[in-house]
mmCIF file of C-alpha atoms in Angstrom:
data_model
loop_
_atom_site.group_PDB
_atom_site.id
_atom_site.type_symbol
_atom_site.label_atom_id
_atom_site.label_comp_id
_atom_site.label_asym_id
_atom_site.label_seq_id
_atom_site.Cartn_x
_atom_site.Cartn_y
_atom_site.Cartn_z
ATOM 1 C CA MET A 1356 -47.793 33.131 -38.001
ATOM 2 C CA ALA A 1357 -44.830 31.447 -39.684
ATOM 3 C CA SER A 1358 -42.885 31.477 -36.419
ATOM 4 C CA SER A 1359 -45.702 29.843 -34.438
ATOM 5 C CA GLU A 1360 -46.148 27.200 -37.161
ATOM 6 C CA GLU A 1361 -42.418 26.453 -37.080
ATOM 7 C CA ASP A 1362 -42.524 26.185 -33.261
ATOM 8 C CA GLY A 1363 -45.440 23.802 -33.538
ATOM 9 C CA THR A 1364 -43.609 21.686 -36.106
ATOM 10 C CA VAL A 1365 -40.475 21.542 -33.950
ATOM 11 C CA GLU A 1366 -42.523 20.576 -30.891
ATOM 12 C CA GLU A 1367 -44.335 17.865 -32.876
ATOM 13 C CA LYS A 1368 -41.011 16.464 -34.103
ATOM 14 C CA GLU A 1369 -39.652 16.420 -30.546
ATOM 15 C CA ASN A 1370 -42.756 14.557 -29.343
ATOM 16 C CA ASN A 1371 -42.446 12.044 -32.165
ATOM 17 C CA ASN A 1372 -38.759 11.517 -31.354
ATOM 18 C CA LYS A 1373 -39.621 10.959 -27.687
ATOM 19 C CA LYS A 1374 -42.306 8.424 -28.646
ATOM 20 C CA ARG A 1375 -39.869 6.592 -30.936
ATOM 21 C CA THR A 1376 -37.236 6.548 -28.188
ATOM 22 C CA LYS A 1377 -39.743 5.188 -25.661
ATOM 23 C CA SER A 1378 -40.920 2.581 -28.163
ATOM 24 C CA THR A 1379 -37.345 1.509 -28.893
ATOM 25 C CA LEU A 1380 -36.507 1.239 -25.189
ATOM 26 C CA ALA A 1381 -39.701 -0.708 -24.507
ATOM 27 C CA THR A 1382 -38.964 -3.136 -27.340
ATOM 28 C CA ALA A 1383 -35.369 -3.588 -26.154
ATOM 29 C CA TRP A 1384 -36.500 -4.281 -22.587
ATOM 30 C CA LEU A 1385 -39.255 -6.691 -23.662
ATOM 31 C CA THR A 1386 -36.820 -8.557 -25.919
ATOM 32 C CA PHE A 1387 -34.303 -8.893 -23.093
ATOM 33 C CA TYR A 1388 -37.023 -9.929 -20.639
ATOM 34 C CA ASN A 1389 -38.465 -12.618 -22.900
ATOM 35 C CA ILE A 1390 -35.042 -14.019 -23.800
ATOM 36 C CA ALA A 1391 -34.177 -14.200 -20.089
ATOM 37 C CA MET A 1392 -37.459 -15.912 -19.213
ATOM 38 C CA THR A 1393 -37.106 -18.385 -22.097
ATOM 39 C CA ALA A 1394 -33.613 -19.230 -20.869
ATOM 40 C CA GLY A 1395 -34.842 -19.555 -17.283
ATOM 41 C CA TRP A 1396 -37.565 -22.056 -18.128
ATOM 42 C CA LEU A 1397 -35.173 -23.962 -20.402
ATOM 43 C CA VAL A 1398 -32.818 -24.281 -17.427
ATOM 44 C CA LEU A 1399 -35.733 -25.640 -15.386
ATOM 45 C CA ALA A 1400 -36.613 -28.132 -18.140
ATOM 46 C CA MET A 1401 -33.027 -29.378 -18.364
ATOM 47 C CA ALA A 1402 -32.727 -29.593 -14.557
ATOM 48 C CA MET A 1403 -35.915 -31.668 -14.296
ATOM 49 C CA THR A 1404 -34.856 -33.945 -17.149
ATOM 50 C CA ARG A 1405 -31.370 -34.437 -15.706
ATOM 51 C CA PHE A 1406 -32.774 -35.196 -12.224
ATOM 52 C CA TYR A 1407 -35.177 -37.824 -13.529
ATOM 53 C CA ILE A 1408 -32.512 -39.482 -15.706
ATOM 54 C CA GLN A 1409 -30.053 -39.634 -12.801
ATOM 55 C CA LYS A 1410 -32.483 -40.601 -10.029
ATOM 56 C CA GLY A 1411 -35.094 -42.545 -11.977
ATOM 57 C CA THR A 1412 -37.850 -41.051 -9.820
ATOM 58 C CA HIS A 1413 -39.741 -37.792 -9.407
ATOM 59 C CA LYS A 1414 -39.345 -37.843 -5.629
ATOM 60 C CA GLY A 1415 -37.102 -34.987 -4.588
ATOM 61 C CA LEU A 1416 -37.382 -33.319 -7.992
ATOM 62 C CA TYR A 1417 -39.326 -30.311 -6.749
ATOM 63 C CA ARG A 1418 -36.816 -29.559 -4.007
ATOM 64 C CA SER A 1419 -33.961 -29.694 -6.519
ATOM 65 C CA ILE A 1420 -35.473 -26.991 -8.730
ATOM 66 C CA ALA A 1421 -37.449 -25.006 -6.126
ATOM 67 C CA ARG A 1422 -35.106 -22.000 -5.933
ATOM 68 C CA THR A 1423 -34.977 -21.492 -9.702
ATOM 69 C CA LEU A 1424 -38.730 -22.022 -10.039
ATOM 70 C CA LYS A 1425 -39.538 -19.495 -7.306
ATOM 71 C CA PHE A 1426 -37.243 -16.879 -8.842
ATOM 72 C CA PHE A 1427 -38.549 -17.028 -12.407
ATOM 73 C CA GLN A 1428 -42.196 -17.484 -11.490
ATOM 74 C CA THR A 1429 -42.114 -14.586 -9.022
ATOM 75 C CA PHE A 1430 -40.236 -12.388 -11.496
ATOM 76 C CA ALA A 1431 -43.211 -12.812 -13.849
ATOM 77 C CA LEU A 1432 -44.981 -10.166 -11.726
ATOM 78 C CA VAL A 1433 -43.143 -7.716 -13.982
ATOM 79 C CA GLU A 1434 -45.660 -8.670 -16.692
ATOM 80 C CA VAL A 1435 -48.494 -7.102 -14.705
ATOM 81 C CA GLY A 1436 -46.461 -3.903 -14.710
ATOM 82 C CA HIS A 1437 -45.965 -4.169 -18.477
ATOM 83 C CA CYS A 1438 -49.752 -4.222 -18.926
ATOM 84 C CA ALA A 1439 -50.349 -1.456 -16.386
ATOM 85 C CA ILE A 1440 -48.000 1.032 -18.084
ATOM 86 C CA GLY A 1441 -49.184 0.080 -21.572
ATOM 87 C CA ILE A 1442 -46.059 -1.367 -23.178
ATOM 88 C CA VAL A 1443 -47.964 -4.642 -23.632
ATOM 89 C CA ARG A 1444 -51.549 -4.523 -24.852
ATOM 90 C CA THR A 1445 -53.047 -7.187 -22.637
ATOM 91 C CA SER A 1446 -55.623 -7.000 -19.866
ATOM 92 C CA VAL A 1447 -54.073 -6.224 -16.485
ATOM 93 C CA ILE A 1448 -56.775 -8.330 -14.819
ATOM 94 C CA VAL A 1449 -56.240 -11.411 -16.999
ATOM 95 C CA THR A 1450 -52.457 -11.206 -16.635
ATOM 96 C CA GLY A 1451 -52.721 -10.531 -12.903
ATOM 97 C CA VAL A 1452 -54.979 -13.534 -12.296
ATOM 98 C CA GLN A 1453 -52.702 -15.872 -14.261
ATOM 99 C CA VAL A 1454 -49.460 -14.698 -12.670
ATOM 100 C CA CYS A 1455 -50.773 -14.446 -9.105
ATOM 101 C CA SER A 1456 -52.409 -17.890 -9.254
ATOM 102 C CA ARG A 1457 -49.038 -19.358 -10.262
ATOM 103 C CA ILE A 1458 -47.219 -17.513 -7.482
ATOM 104 C CA PHE A 1459 -49.842 -18.707 -5.000
ATOM 105 C CA MET A 1460 -49.300 -22.316 -6.104
ATOM 106 C CA VAL A 1461 -45.529 -21.998 -5.757
ATOM 107 C CA TRP A 1462 -45.176 -20.050 -2.500
ATOM 108 C CA PHE A 1463 -48.310 -20.816 -0.488
ATOM 109 C CA ILE A 1464 -48.979 -24.398 -1.523
ATOM 110 C CA THR A 1465 -46.026 -26.384 -2.835
ATOM 111 C CA ASN A 1466 -43.208 -24.514 -1.125
ATOM 112 C CA SER A 1467 -45.037 -24.251 2.214
ATOM 113 C CA ILE A 1468 -46.206 -27.873 2.517
ATOM 114 C CA ARG A 1469 -43.229 -30.188 2.087
ATOM 115 C CA GLN A 1470 -45.364 -33.313 2.491
ATOM 116 C CA ILE A 1471 -46.942 -32.777 -0.947
ATOM 117 C CA GLN A 1472 -43.792 -31.867 -2.895
ATOM 118 C CA SER A 1473 -43.368 -35.409 -4.209
ATOM 119 C CA GLU A 1474 -46.984 -35.763 -5.342
ATOM 120 C CA GLU A 1475 -47.413 -36.738 -9.001
ATOM 121 C CA SER A 1476 -49.772 -33.782 -9.418
ATOM 122 C CA VAL A 1477 -46.927 -31.368 -8.599
ATOM 123 C CA ILE A 1478 -44.778 -32.849 -11.341
ATOM 124 C CA LEU A 1479 -47.782 -32.720 -13.658
ATOM 125 C CA PHE A 1480 -48.325 -28.985 -13.378
ATOM 126 C CA LEU A 1481 -44.567 -28.297 -13.357
ATOM 127 C CA VAL A 1482 -44.109 -30.092 -16.683
ATOM 128 C CA VAL A 1483 -47.126 -28.277 -18.151
ATOM 129 C CA TRP A 1484 -45.916 -24.881 -16.907
ATOM 130 C CA THR A 1485 -42.425 -25.497 -18.279
ATOM 131 C CA VAL A 1486 -43.567 -26.475 -21.779
ATOM 132 C CA THR A 1487 -46.102 -23.631 -21.822
ATOM 133 C CA GLU A 1488 -43.628 -20.958 -20.729
ATOM 134 C CA ILE A 1489 -40.829 -22.035 -23.053
ATOM 135 C CA THR A 1490 -43.311 -21.871 -25.926
ATOM 136 C CA ARG A 1491 -44.859 -18.569 -24.819
ATOM 137 C CA TYR A 1492 -41.650 -16.652 -24.115
ATOM 138 C CA SER A 1493 -39.905 -17.922 -27.245
ATOM 139 C CA TYR A 1494 -42.974 -16.834 -29.253
ATOM 140 C CA TYR A 1495 -42.779 -13.312 -27.829
ATOM 141 C CA THR A 1496 -39.013 -13.177 -28.384
ATOM 142 C CA PHE A 1497 -39.162 -14.151 -32.051
ATOM 143 C CA LYS A 1498 -42.133 -11.857 -32.622
ATOM 144 C CA LEU A 1499 -40.261 -8.887 -31.156
ATOM 145 C CA LEU A 1500 -37.298 -9.721 -33.388
ATOM 146 C CA ASN A 1501 -39.655 -9.814 -36.409
ATOM 147 C CA HIS A 1502 -38.568 -13.344 -37.191
ATOM 148 C CA LEU A 1503 -41.355 -15.663 -36.022
ATOM 149 C CA PRO A 1504 -41.083 -19.280 -37.233
ATOM 150 C CA TYR A 1505 -44.494 -20.771 -38.004
ATOM 151 C CA PHE A 1506 -43.953 -23.820 -35.801
ATOM 152 C CA ILE A 1507 -43.439 -21.541 -32.772
ATOM 153 C CA LYS A 1508 -46.647 -19.682 -33.616
ATOM 154 C CA TRP A 1509 -48.452 -22.993 -34.164
ATOM 155 C CA ALA A 1510 -47.207 -24.362 -30.827
ATOM 156 C CA ARG A 1511 -48.207 -21.180 -28.989
ATOM 157 C CA TYR A 1512 -51.806 -21.378 -30.190
ATOM 158 C CA ASN A 1513 -52.340 -25.152 -30.234
ATOM 159 C CA LEU A 1514 -50.481 -26.787 -27.342
ATOM 160 C CA PHE A 1515 -52.550 -24.895 -24.758
ATOM 161 C CA ILE A 1516 -55.670 -26.786 -25.897
ATOM 162 C CA VAL A 1517 -54.340 -29.848 -24.066
ATOM 163 C CA LEU A 1518 -51.789 -28.318 -21.692
ATOM 164 C CA TYR A 1519 -54.095 -25.776 -20.063
ATOM 165 C CA PRO A 1520 -56.711 -28.304 -18.805
ATOM 166 C CA VAL A 1521 -53.990 -30.770 -17.770
ATOM 167 C CA GLY A 1522 -52.200 -28.045 -15.828
ATOM 168 C CA VAL A 1523 -55.417 -27.057 -14.072
ATOM 169 C CA VAL A 1524 -56.004 -30.695 -13.085
ATOM 170 C CA GLY A 1525 -52.465 -30.841 -11.656
ATOM 171 C CA GLU A 1526 -52.995 -27.643 -9.670
ATOM 172 C CA LEU A 1527 -56.366 -28.732 -8.281
ATOM 173 C CA LEU A 1528 -55.086 -32.177 -7.290
ATOM 174 C CA THR A 1529 -52.123 -30.524 -5.545
ATOM 175 C CA ILE A 1530 -54.368 -28.189 -3.552
ATOM 176 C CA TYR A 1531 -56.629 -31.128 -2.688
ATOM 177 C CA ALA A 1532 -53.616 -33.122 -1.472
ATOM 178 C CA ALA A 1533 -52.603 -30.169 0.715
ATOM 179 C CA LEU A 1534 -55.963 -29.889 2.518
ATOM 180 C CA PRO A 1535 -55.390 -32.572 5.205
ATOM 181 C CA PHE A 1536 -51.985 -31.136 6.149
ATOM 182 C CA VAL A 1537 -53.371 -27.604 6.304
ATOM 183 C CA ARG A 1538 -56.275 -28.702 8.485
ATOM 184 C CA ARG A 1539 -54.060 -30.592 10.947
ATOM 185 C CA SER A 1540 -51.381 -27.906 11.218
ATOM 186 C CA GLY A 1541 -53.637 -24.834 11.163
ATOM 187 C CA MET A 1542 -51.038 -23.069 9.030
ATOM 188 C CA TYR A 1543 -51.708 -19.469 7.993
ATOM 189 C CA SER A 1544 -54.914 -19.535 10.064
ATOM 190 C CA MET A 1545 -56.007 -17.155 12.823
ATOM 191 C CA ARG A 1546 -58.307 -18.352 15.589
ATOM 192 C CA LEU A 1547 -60.408 -16.265 17.925
ATOM 193 C CA PRO A 1548 -59.785 -14.799 20.375
ATOM 194 C CA ASN A 1549 -56.786 -12.774 19.251
ATOM 195 C CA LYS A 1550 -55.679 -9.136 19.584
ATOM 196 C CA TYR A 1551 -56.839 -8.344 16.044
ATOM 197 C CA ASN A 1552 -60.295 -9.859 16.657
ATOM 198 C CA VAL A 1553 -60.091 -11.462 13.218
ATOM 199 C CA SER A 1554 -60.684 -15.074 12.247
ATOM 200 C CA PHE A 1555 -59.173 -16.687 9.151
ATOM 201 C CA ASP A 1556 -59.082 -20.354 8.174
ATOM 202 C CA TYR A 1557 -56.588 -21.210 5.432
ATOM 203 C CA TYR A 1558 -58.234 -24.614 4.958
ATOM 204 C CA TYR A 1559 -61.508 -23.035 3.825
ATOM 205 C CA CYS A 1560 -59.567 -20.432 1.867
ATOM 206 C CA LEU A 1561 -58.060 -23.243 -0.227
ATOM 207 C CA ILE A 1562 -61.505 -24.701 -0.815
ATOM 208 C CA VAL A 1563 -62.668 -21.300 -2.076
ATOM 209 C CA VAL A 1564 -59.592 -21.135 -4.331
ATOM 210 C CA MET A 1565 -60.471 -24.542 -5.796
ATOM 211 C CA LEU A 1566 -64.071 -23.449 -6.394
ATOM 212 C CA SER A 1567 -62.852 -20.252 -8.095
ATOM 213 C CA TYR A 1568 -61.470 -22.394 -10.921
ATOM 214 C CA ILE A 1569 -65.074 -23.138 -11.971
ATOM 215 C CA PRO A 1570 -65.827 -19.612 -13.251
ATOM 216 C CA LEU A 1571 -62.245 -18.549 -14.042
ATOM 217 C CA PHE A 1572 -60.981 -21.493 -16.079
ATOM 218 C CA PRO A 1573 -63.654 -21.338 -18.836
ATOM 219 C CA GLN A 1574 -63.185 -17.573 -19.230
ATOM 220 C CA LEU A 1575 -59.410 -17.822 -19.652
ATOM 221 C CA TYR A 1576 -59.636 -20.934 -21.827
ATOM 222 C CA PHE A 1577 -62.194 -19.471 -24.235
ATOM 223 C CA HIS A 1578 -60.208 -16.233 -24.326
ATOM 224 C CA MET A 1579 -57.239 -18.267 -25.609
ATOM 225 C CA LEU A 1580 -59.462 -20.063 -28.134
ATOM 226 C CA ARG A 1581 -60.612 -16.697 -29.496
ATOM 227 C CA GLN A 1582 -56.986 -15.578 -29.710
ATOM 228 C CA ARG A 1583 -56.169 -18.823 -31.539
ATOM 229 C CA ARG A 1584 -58.853 -18.213 -34.169
ATOM 230 C CA ARG A 1585 -57.636 -14.666 -34.687
ATOM 231 C CA MET A 1586 -53.911 -15.481 -34.881
ATOM 232 C CA LEU A 1587 -54.045 -18.719 -36.905
ATOM 233 C CA HIS A 1588 -57.111 -18.192 -39.046
ATOM 234 C CA GLY A 1589 -57.311 -14.419 -39.261
ATOM 235 C CA GLU A 1590 -60.817 -14.214 -37.810
ATOM 236 C CA VAL A 1591 -61.871 -10.823 -36.516
ATOM 237 C CA ILE A 1592 -63.244 -11.309 -33.015
ATOM 238 C CA VAL A 1593 -65.718 -8.667 -31.899
ATOM 239 C CA GLU A 1594 -65.794 -8.391 -28.128
ATOM 240 C CA LYS A 1595 -69.095 -7.278 -26.627
ATOM 241 C CA ASP A 1596 -68.987 -4.452 -24.117
ATOM 242 C CA ASP A 1597 -70.125 -5.391 -20.628
#
């Protein structure tokens, strides 16, 4: 009996050590990731500011920062993986929707349709994204380091109240501006007849994407408001099961 108890104790200790090692590695990776992403969006902010100071106009700004923007925004797909494997306790669906909608805006709207790259709406959502991401990633970094300044926490859970709706307006106006060019060019569309016997119209796809903001935006926005009440005011939010 003593031997089996000792074996059980040893096995339990080994499991605990493995869990601690995994937790330490996860924390180290998340800290590195968030520092890198904070730095990346700071580089974007400085590049945009420098361009505007030097040129005195927003025209051409997107093209000047496109490569950096595409890299860091696409790399954010890693966050879906963080949720999926459980090292970050956030909904995979919520994270996936947010990240993929951003990637869609970058690759399939702004990057693909050069005629809209100098639209004011593009600059609008870029500025909002940049401020939001610098705040968000710096918040996660300081939190992981157990040294979270209150003003960072305050910014994380207050700035979105204005930035989130403004960013959505910028995104919707950008998609709207893209519609005429998409319709004329027929880009990403498939017409019948074709060997796949499939029809797809990117123009109507974009309209559906715009309409999807109607149900999705309130859900994500009120989710953030609930998080704000919990983090800043200590309210316990009870989520109802579906």
